[in-house]
Amino acid sequence: MTSIVQQVALFQQGASIEEHTRAVLAETREINEHYHYFTALCEKEALARAQFLERLSAKEKASLSLLGVPLTVKDALCVKGIESTAGSRILKGYRPPFNATAVQKCIDAGAVVIGKTSQDEFGFGGFSVNVGLGYQVPKNPFDPDVSTGGSSGGCAGFTQKTTFPHLSLAESTGGSIVEPASFCGVAGLCPTYGRVSRYGLIDYANTLDKIGPMAKTIDEAALLMDVIAGPDEKDGTTLREPCTVQNAAGKGVKGLRIGVVKEAFGEATDSVVAETVWRSIHVLEAAGARYEECSLPLTGAYGVPTYYILATCEASTNLAKLCGLRYGMQEELSGTFNDYFTAVRSNNFGAEAKRRIMLGTFARMVGFRDAFYIKALKARQLITNEYLSLFKKYDVLITPTAPVLPPSFAHLKKLTPLQHYMLDILTVGPNLAGLPHLNVPVGMHNGLPVGALLMGTHCAESTLVQAGACLEKNSKNEKK
């Protein structure tokens, strides 16, 4: 398959962007009919954009690193004039008058937005089965009876399924980039908190939300990372440190210090997953890295409860504004304010959204705040300290991305909400600590992909790309 860089070069040499975009949209319609990866397609806008790019001068085209590249965007990010709902019926019909900063940066680099991808409602899930009322569940590209992972399931599934060069903007709160990337066998890079502006992102939990790239390869994910990273005056949490990660892909791993988190390979992890990831560790060792086992006991014991208290507290606050008055779906005015407010939210939020709003509201109530919310904040700091202590000794930590192979929809229906939450156990830790992490596809079992999770200290995305690219290159034979 042609790479992104090769495709851009073809456009810069005069290949037709409009013709390519028409072929891309035809394939996208066909894929979406069977796999449900989109909440909105924007064919008319994509063709108009392709025609605009076609008319640029050769000099102007030469300056665009994503010239004519099809881009899909998770529904939680605002795209000007395109319905953006974060997968929820309560925002049905909302067409933002502006682009999210990350989207605008891609457009400025020459990308063509072709649609908004499906997700768990507001990001509330790890399997893309908690889609909003009226939306369809995306299907895994390797087996339509299996989950894509979530919440960025549409991004991951479509990235794997396309035959054309393509990039996707995803978003993570507790693992929503790397986990679906693992279940669909693609590269997913969740950056350091603050690397990418959150302006134009429909909030789940402000202190945890991050926007990052998905792509078929580590190198292409790094290319998109370099485009979207950087300070933004519209988001005061963005970092000023420069971010150039693409050139790290060819550096190799000689001398790199790898910490293998032993808790992640215990009884709760599927033996096939553990064995596959261990083989990838030996691949890194053969390429010149050194590894030893290490431990994250606090993160293993308290990561999931800490994450779900903090994330639901922030979500319940953020979603309070969606009551049908200034924001959100409106119903016929009747009864008291409470009657109206209750009707709007009861009729338009899905079951998991209601559950998380109630959990977060409870944890912030007078009398419970100190026992739950404040205690969770303290635990988060201890977890962050635990990670930073290990990064004094190691350059990269490694675990499986998910403890299990991609589960079937039938199996997921049998699990309780708590069992669903516990499957996030390997991804909530780096998200609580704001650390960058990367999914690398490292093998297949029974036709389903296995991913390894690489984690680095703050702003160490280039180290992750360095190790990930080496692993990707040397795992190719196994993936076949």
Coordinates of C-alpha atoms in Angstrom, one line a residue:
M1 CA 0.0 0.0 0.0
T2 CA 1.1 3.5 -0.7
S3 CA 2.2 5.4 2.4
I4 CA 1.0 8.8 3.4
V5 CA 4.3 10.4 2.5
Q6 CA 4.2 8.7 -1.0
Q7 CA 0.6 9.7 -1.6
V8 CA 1.4 13.4 -0.7
A9 CA 4.3 13.3 -3.0
L10 CA 2.1 12.0 -5.9
F11 CA -0.3 14.9 -5.3
Q12 CA 2.5 17.4 -5.2
Q13 CA 3.7 16.0 -8.6
G14 CA 0.2 16.6 -10.1
A15 CA -1.9 13.5 -9.3
S16 CA -5.6 14.4 -9.0
I17 CA -6.7 15.0 -5.5
E18 CA -10.4 15.3 -6.5
E19 CA -10.3 11.9 -8.4
H20 CA -8.6 10.3 -5.4
T21 CA -11.1 11.8 -3.0
R22 CA -14.1 10.5 -5.0
A23 CA -12.6 6.9 -4.9
V24 CA -12.0 7.3 -1.1
L25 CA -15.6 8.4 -0.5
A26 CA -17.0 5.5 -2.5
E27 CA -14.9 3.0 -0.5
T28 CA -15.9 4.7 2.7
R29 CA -19.6 4.4 1.9
E30 CA -19.2 0.7 1.2
I31 CA -17.2 0.1 4.5
N32 CA -19.6 2.1 6.6
E33 CA -22.7 0.3 5.3
H34 CA -21.4 -3.0 6.8
Y35 CA -19.2 -1.8 9.8
H36 CA -20.9 1.4 11.1
Y37 CA -17.8 3.5 11.6
F38 CA -19.3 6.9 11.0
T39 CA -21.8 9.2 12.8
A40 CA -21.6 11.6 9.9
L41 CA -20.1 11.6 6.4
C42 CA -19.3 14.9 4.8
E43 CA -18.9 14.0 1.1
K44 CA -20.0 17.4 -0.3
E45 CA -17.5 19.3 1.9
A46 CA -14.7 16.8 1.2
L47 CA -15.1 17.2 -2.6
A48 CA -15.2 21.0 -2.3
R49 CA -12.0 20.8 -0.2
A50 CA -10.3 18.5 -2.8
Q51 CA -11.2 20.8 -5.6
F52 CA -9.8 23.8 -3.6
L53 CA -6.5 21.9 -3.0
E54 CA -6.4 20.9 -6.7
R55 CA -6.3 24.6 -7.7
L56 CA -3.3 25.5 -5.5
S57 CA 0.0 26.3 -7.2
A58 CA 2.8 23.8 -7.2
K59 CA 4.7 26.0 -4.6
E60 CA 1.7 26.0 -2.3
K61 CA 1.2 22.3 -2.6
A62 CA 4.8 21.7 -1.8
S63 CA 4.4 23.3 1.7
L64 CA 1.5 21.0 2.8
S65 CA 2.6 17.9 4.7
L66 CA -0.9 16.3 4.6
L67 CA -1.8 17.5 1.1
G68 CA -5.0 15.6 0.0
V69 CA -4.8 13.1 2.8
P70 CA -8.2 11.8 3.9
L71 CA -8.8 12.5 7.6
T72 CA -11.5 11.1 9.9
V73 CA -12.3 12.8 13.2
K74 CA -13.8 11.3 16.4
D75 CA -17.3 12.7 16.9
A76 CA -16.3 14.4 20.1
L77 CA -14.2 16.9 18.2
C78 CA -15.9 19.9 16.6
V79 CA -15.7 20.2 12.8
K80 CA -17.2 23.4 11.4
G81 CA -20.6 22.9 9.8
I82 CA -20.6 19.1 10.3
E83 CA -22.9 17.6 13.0
S84 CA -20.7 16.9 16.1
T85 CA -22.5 15.1 18.9
A86 CA -19.9 13.1 20.9
G87 CA -22.1 10.1 19.9
S88 CA -25.0 11.4 22.0
R89 CA -28.6 12.1 21.0
I90 CA -28.7 15.0 23.4
L91 CA -26.4 17.0 21.0
K92 CA -28.2 15.8 17.8
G93 CA -28.3 18.6 15.3
Y94 CA -25.4 20.6 16.7
R95 CA -23.2 21.9 13.9
P96 CA -20.3 23.9 15.4
P97 CA -19.4 27.3 13.8
F98 CA -15.7 26.5 14.3
N99 CA -13.1 23.8 14.0
A100 CA -11.3 22.3 17.0
T101 CA -7.7 23.5 17.0
A102 CA -6.4 20.0 16.2
V103 CA -8.8 19.7 13.2
Q104 CA -7.8 23.2 12.0
K105 CA -4.1 22.3 12.1
C106 CA -4.7 19.3 9.9
I107 CA -6.8 21.3 7.5
D108 CA -4.0 24.0 7.4
A109 CA -1.6 21.1 6.5
G110 CA -3.8 20.1 3.6
A111 CA -5.9 17.3 5.0
V112 CA -9.4 16.5 3.7
V113 CA -12.0 15.7 6.4
I114 CA -14.3 12.9 5.2
G115 CA -16.4 12.3 8.3
K116 CA -17.0 12.0 12.0
T117 CA -16.4 8.6 13.5
S118 CA -18.5 6.6 16.0
Q119 CA -17.7 6.3 19.7
D120 CA -19.1 5.4 23.1
E121 CA -21.4 8.3 24.1
F122 CA -19.2 11.1 25.4
G123 CA -16.4 8.5 25.7
F124 CA -18.2 6.5 28.3
G125 CA -16.9 3.0 27.6
G126 CA -14.1 0.7 26.5
F127 CA -15.8 -1.3 23.8
S128 CA -17.9 1.2 21.7
V129 CA -21.1 -0.6 22.8
N130 CA -22.4 2.3 24.9
V131 CA -23.2 4.4 21.8
G132 CA -25.9 7.0 22.2
L133 CA -29.6 6.4 21.5
G134 CA -30.2 6.0 17.8
Y135 CA -26.5 5.3 16.9
Q136 CA -25.1 2.0 15.6
V137 CA -22.3 0.0 17.3
P138 CA -19.1 -0.2 15.1
K139 CA -17.9 -3.7 14.3
N140 CA -14.3 -5.1 14.5
P141 CA -12.6 -5.2 11.0
F142 CA -11.3 -8.7 11.8
D143 CA -14.6 -10.2 13.0
P144 CA -18.0 -8.3 12.9
D145 CA -19.2 -10.2 16.0
V146 CA -16.3 -8.7 18.1
S147 CA -15.9 -5.2 19.7
T148 CA -13.6 -2.6 18.1
G149 CA -12.7 -1.4 21.6
G150 CA -13.6 2.1 22.8
S151 CA -14.3 4.7 23.0
S152 CA -12.6 5.7 19.7
G153 CA -13.9 2.5 18.1
G154 CA -14.9 4.1 14.8
C155 CA -11.4 5.7 14.4
A156 CA -9.6 2.4 15.0
G157 CA -11.9 0.2 12.9
F158 CA -11.9 2.4 9.9
T159 CA -8.1 3.0 10.1
Q160 CA -7.6 -0.8 9.8
K161 CA -10.2 -1.4 7.2
T162 CA -9.3 1.1 4.5
T163 CA -7.2 0.2 1.5
F164 CA -6.1 3.9 1.0
P165 CA -3.6 6.0 3.0
H166 CA -5.6 7.6 5.8
L167 CA -5.2 9.3 9.2
S168 CA -7.6 9.6 12.1
L169 CA -7.9 12.0 15.1
A170 CA -8.9 10.1 18.2
E171 CA -9.4 11.1 21.9
S172 CA -8.6 9.4 25.2
T173 CA -9.7 9.9 28.8
G174 CA -8.8 6.5 30.3
G175 CA -7.4 4.5 27.4
S176 CA -9.7 5.4 24.5
I177 CA -6.9 5.7 21.9
V178 CA -4.6 2.8 22.7
E179 CA -7.3 0.2 23.6
P180 CA -9.3 0.4 20.4
A181 CA -6.0 0.6 18.5
S182 CA -5.0 -2.6 20.1
F183 CA -8.3 -4.4 19.3
C184 CA -8.2 -3.3 15.7
G185 CA -4.4 -3.8 15.1
V186 CA -3.3 -0.2 14.4
A187 CA -1.0 2.3 15.9
G188 CA -2.5 4.7 18.5
L189 CA -0.5 7.4 20.3
C190 CA -2.0 9.1 23.3
P191 CA 0.2 12.1 24.0
T192 CA 1.3 13.8 27.3
Y193 CA -1.6 15.8 28.8
G194 CA -1.3 19.3 27.3
R195 CA 0.7 18.3 24.2
V196 CA -2.4 18.9 22.0
S197 CA -4.9 21.7 22.4
R198 CA -8.3 20.5 23.7
Y199 CA -10.1 23.6 22.3
G200 CA -13.1 22.4 20.4
L201 CA -13.2 19.0 22.2
I202 CA -16.6 18.1 23.7
D203 CA -15.5 17.4 27.3
Y204 CA -15.7 14.2 29.2
A205 CA -13.2 14.9 32.0
N206 CA -11.1 18.0 31.6
T207 CA -8.1 16.9 33.6
L208 CA -7.8 13.6 31.7
D209 CA -8.9 14.3 28.1
K210 CA -6.3 14.2 25.4
I211 CA -6.4 14.2 21.6
G212 CA -4.0 11.9 19.7
P213 CA -3.4 10.2 16.3
M214 CA -4.3 6.8 15.0
A215 CA -2.7 5.4 11.8
K216 CA -1.8 2.2 10.1
T217 CA 1.9 2.6 11.1
I218 CA 3.9 4.2 13.9
D219 CA 5.6 6.5 11.5
E220 CA 2.3 7.9 10.1
A221 CA 0.9 8.4 13.7
A222 CA 4.1 10.3 14.4
L223 CA 3.6 12.5 11.3
L224 CA 0.1 13.4 12.5
M225 CA 1.4 14.0 16.0
D226 CA 3.8 16.6 14.8
V227 CA 1.0 18.4 12.9
I228 CA -1.4 18.7 15.9
A229 CA 1.0 19.2 18.8
G230 CA 1.9 22.6 20.2
P231 CA 0.8 25.6 22.3
D232 CA -2.6 27.2 21.7
E233 CA -3.7 30.5 23.2
K234 CA -7.3 29.1 23.2
D235 CA -6.3 26.3 25.7
G236 CA -4.3 27.5 28.7
T237 CA -3.3 23.9 29.6
T238 CA -1.2 23.4 26.4
L239 CA 2.6 22.9 26.8
R240 CA 5.2 25.1 25.2
E241 CA 7.8 22.4 24.8
P242 CA 8.5 21.6 21.1
C243 CA 7.2 18.2 19.8
T244 CA 9.0 16.6 16.9
V245 CA 8.6 12.9 17.0
Q246 CA 8.6 11.6 13.4
N247 CA 12.3 11.6 13.0
A248 CA 12.7 9.3 16.0
A249 CA 11.2 6.3 14.1
G250 CA 14.6 5.2 12.6
K251 CA 16.8 5.6 15.6
G252 CA 16.7 2.0 16.9
V253 CA 16.7 0.9 20.6
K254 CA 20.3 0.1 21.4
G255 CA 20.9 0.8 25.0
L256 CA 17.3 1.7 25.7
R257 CA 16.2 0.7 29.3
I258 CA 12.9 -1.2 29.3
G259 CA 10.9 -1.8 32.5
V260 CA 8.4 -4.7 32.3
V261 CA 5.6 -4.1 34.7
K262 CA 5.1 -7.5 36.3
E263 CA 1.6 -6.9 37.7
A264 CA 0.3 -6.6 34.1
F265 CA 1.3 -10.2 33.4
G266 CA -0.6 -11.9 36.3
E267 CA -3.6 -14.2 36.4
A268 CA -6.0 -11.5 35.2
T269 CA -4.2 -11.3 31.9
D270 CA -5.0 -13.8 29.1
S271 CA -2.0 -16.2 28.8
V272 CA -2.0 -15.8 25.0
V273 CA -1.8 -12.0 25.3
A274 CA 1.0 -12.2 28.0
E275 CA 3.0 -14.7 25.8
T276 CA 2.7 -12.5 22.7
V277 CA 3.8 -9.3 24.5
W278 CA 6.7 -11.2 26.1
R279 CA 7.9 -12.2 22.6
S280 CA 7.8 -8.5 21.7
I281 CA 10.0 -7.7 24.7
H282 CA 12.5 -10.2 23.5
V283 CA 12.3 -8.6 20.1
L284 CA 13.4 -5.3 21.7
E285 CA 16.1 -7.1 23.6
A286 CA 17.5 -8.7 20.4
A287 CA 17.6 -5.2 18.8
G288 CA 19.8 -3.9 21.6
A289 CA 17.5 -2.8 24.5
R290 CA 17.9 -4.0 28.0
Y291 CA 15.0 -5.0 30.2
E292 CA 14.2 -6.0 33.7
E293 CA 10.9 -6.5 35.6
C294 CA 9.6 -3.7 37.8
S295 CA 6.5 -3.0 39.8
L296 CA 3.6 -0.5 40.1
P297 CA 1.7 -1.8 43.1
L298 CA -0.3 1.4 43.9
T299 CA -1.4 1.8 40.3
G300 CA -2.5 -1.8 40.1
A301 CA -4.5 -1.7 43.3
Y302 CA -6.0 1.8 43.1
G303 CA -5.8 2.9 39.4
V304 CA -9.4 1.8 38.4
P305 CA -11.3 3.2 41.4
T306 CA -9.3 6.4 41.3
Y307 CA -10.0 6.9 37.7
Y308 CA -13.7 6.2 37.9
I309 CA -14.3 8.6 40.8
L310 CA -12.4 11.5 39.2
A311 CA -13.7 10.9 35.7
T312 CA -17.3 10.6 36.7
C313 CA -17.1 13.6 39.0
E314 CA -15.8 15.8 36.1
A315 CA -18.3 14.2 33.7
S316 CA -21.3 14.9 35.9
T317 CA -20.2 18.6 36.1
N318 CA -19.5 19.0 32.4
L319 CA -22.8 17.4 31.3
A320 CA -24.9 19.5 33.7
K321 CA -25.2 22.2 31.1
L322 CA -27.0 19.8 28.7
C323 CA -30.5 20.4 30.1
G324 CA -32.4 21.6 27.0
L325 CA -32.3 25.3 27.9
R326 CA -29.2 26.9 26.4
Y327 CA -27.5 23.6 25.5
G328 CA -28.7 20.2 24.4
M329 CA -31.8 18.7 22.8
Q330 CA -35.0 20.5 23.6
E331 CA -38.4 19.1 24.5
E332 CA -41.9 20.6 24.7
L333 CA -42.0 23.0 27.6
S334 CA -44.2 21.7 30.4
G335 CA -44.2 21.4 34.2
T336 CA -41.6 22.8 36.5
F337 CA -38.0 23.4 35.7
N338 CA -37.1 20.1 37.3
D339 CA -39.8 18.3 35.3
Y340 CA -38.5 19.7 32.1
F341 CA -34.8 19.2 33.0
T342 CA -35.5 15.5 33.9
A343 CA -37.5 14.8 30.8
V344 CA -34.8 16.2 28.5
R345 CA -32.0 14.2 30.2
S346 CA -34.1 11.0 30.6
N347 CA -35.1 10.9 27.0
N348 CA -31.8 11.7 25.4
F349 CA -28.9 10.3 27.5
G350 CA -28.1 6.6 27.2
A351 CA -28.0 4.2 30.2
E352 CA -24.2 4.4 30.8
A353 CA -24.2 8.2 30.6
K354 CA -26.9 8.3 33.3
R355 CA -25.0 5.8 35.4
R356 CA -21.8 7.9 35.3
I357 CA -23.6 11.2 36.0
M358 CA -25.2 9.6 39.1
L359 CA -21.8 8.1 40.2
G360 CA -20.0 11.4 39.8
T361 CA -22.8 13.5 41.4
F362 CA -22.8 11.1 44.4
A363 CA -19.1 11.3 44.9
R364 CA -19.2 15.1 45.0
M365 CA -22.1 15.5 47.4
V366 CA -21.7 17.2 50.7
G367 CA -20.7 14.5 53.2
F368 CA -19.1 12.3 50.6
R369 CA -16.7 14.7 48.9
D370 CA -13.8 14.2 51.3
A371 CA -14.4 10.4 51.5
F372 CA -14.3 9.9 47.7
Y373 CA -13.3 12.9 45.5
I374 CA -10.6 14.4 47.7
K375 CA -9.2 10.9 48.5
A376 CA -9.1 10.1 44.8
L377 CA -7.1 13.3 44.1
K378 CA -4.5 12.2 46.7
A379 CA -4.4 8.7 45.2
R380 CA -3.8 10.2 41.8
Q381 CA -0.8 12.1 43.0
L382 CA 0.7 9.0 44.6
I383 CA 0.1 7.0 41.3
T384 CA 1.9 9.8 39.4
N385 CA 4.8 9.7 41.8
E386 CA 5.0 5.9 41.5
Y387 CA 5.4 6.2 37.7
L388 CA 7.9 9.1 37.9
S389 CA 10.0 7.1 40.3
L390 CA 10.3 4.3 37.8
F391 CA 11.2 6.7 35.0
K392 CA 14.4 7.6 36.9
K393 CA 15.5 4.1 36.1
Y394 CA 13.8 3.2 32.8
D395 CA 13.2 5.0 29.5
V396 CA 10.1 3.0 28.6
L397 CA 7.6 0.8 30.5
I398 CA 5.8 -2.0 28.8
T399 CA 2.6 -4.0 29.4
P400 CA -0.1 -5.5 27.2
T401 CA -2.5 -2.8 26.1
A402 CA -5.5 -4.9 27.1
P403 CA -5.5 -7.9 29.4
V404 CA -7.7 -9.9 26.9
L405 CA -8.2 -10.4 23.2
P406 CA -11.0 -8.3 21.6
P407 CA -14.2 -9.6 23.3
S408 CA -17.3 -10.6 21.4
F409 CA -20.5 -8.6 21.8
A410 CA -22.2 -11.7 23.2
H411 CA -19.5 -12.0 26.0
L412 CA -19.7 -8.2 26.8
K413 CA -23.5 -8.5 27.4
K414 CA -22.8 -11.0 30.2
L415 CA -20.5 -8.6 32.1
T416 CA -21.5 -6.2 34.9
P417 CA -20.6 -2.5 34.6
L418 CA -17.9 -3.1 37.2
Q419 CA -16.4 -6.0 35.1
H420 CA -16.4 -3.6 32.1
Y421 CA -14.6 -1.0 34.2
M422 CA -12.0 -3.5 35.4
L423 CA -10.9 -4.3 31.8
D424 CA -9.4 -0.7 31.7
I425 CA -6.9 -1.7 34.4
L426 CA -3.8 -1.4 32.1
T427 CA -4.7 1.9 30.5
V428 CA -6.1 4.1 33.4
G429 CA -2.7 4.5 35.1
P430 CA -0.8 6.5 32.4
N431 CA -3.9 8.6 31.8
L432 CA -4.2 9.5 35.5
A433 CA -0.5 10.5 35.5
G434 CA -0.8 12.4 32.2
L435 CA 1.9 10.2 30.6
P436 CA 2.3 9.5 26.9
H437 CA 1.6 6.0 25.8
L438 CA 1.5 4.1 22.5
N439 CA -0.2 0.9 21.2
V440 CA 2.0 -1.2 18.9
P441 CA 0.4 -4.2 17.2
V442 CA 2.7 -7.1 18.0
G443 CA 0.8 -10.3 16.9
M444 CA -2.3 -12.2 16.1
H445 CA -4.2 -15.0 17.8
N446 CA -7.1 -16.8 16.2
G447 CA -7.4 -14.0 13.7
L448 CA -7.6 -11.2 16.3
P449 CA -4.8 -8.7 17.1
V450 CA -2.7 -8.3 20.2
G451 CA -1.2 -4.9 21.2
A452 CA 1.8 -4.0 23.4
L453 CA 1.5 -0.7 25.5
L454 CA 4.7 1.4 25.7
M455 CA 4.7 4.2 28.3
G456 CA 7.2 7.1 28.7
T457 CA 7.7 10.0 31.1
H458 CA 6.1 13.3 30.3
C459 CA 7.0 14.7 26.8
A460 CA 8.8 11.5 25.9
E461 CA 6.7 10.8 22.8
S462 CA 9.8 10.5 20.7
T463 CA 11.2 7.7 22.8
L464 CA 7.9 5.8 22.4
V465 CA 8.0 6.3 18.6
Q466 CA 11.7 5.1 18.6
A467 CA 10.9 1.9 20.5
G468 CA 7.5 1.4 18.8
A469 CA 8.9 1.7 15.3
C470 CA 11.6 -0.9 16.1
L471 CA 9.0 -3.3 17.5
E472 CA 6.6 -2.7 14.5
K473 CA 9.4 -3.5 12.0
N474 CA 10.6 -6.6 13.8
S475 CA 7.0 -7.9 14.5
K476 CA 5.9 -7.8 10.9
N477 CA 6.6 -11.5 10.2
E478 CA 4.6 -12.5 13.2
K479 CA 1.6 -10.3 12.2
K480 CA 1.4 -12.1 8.9

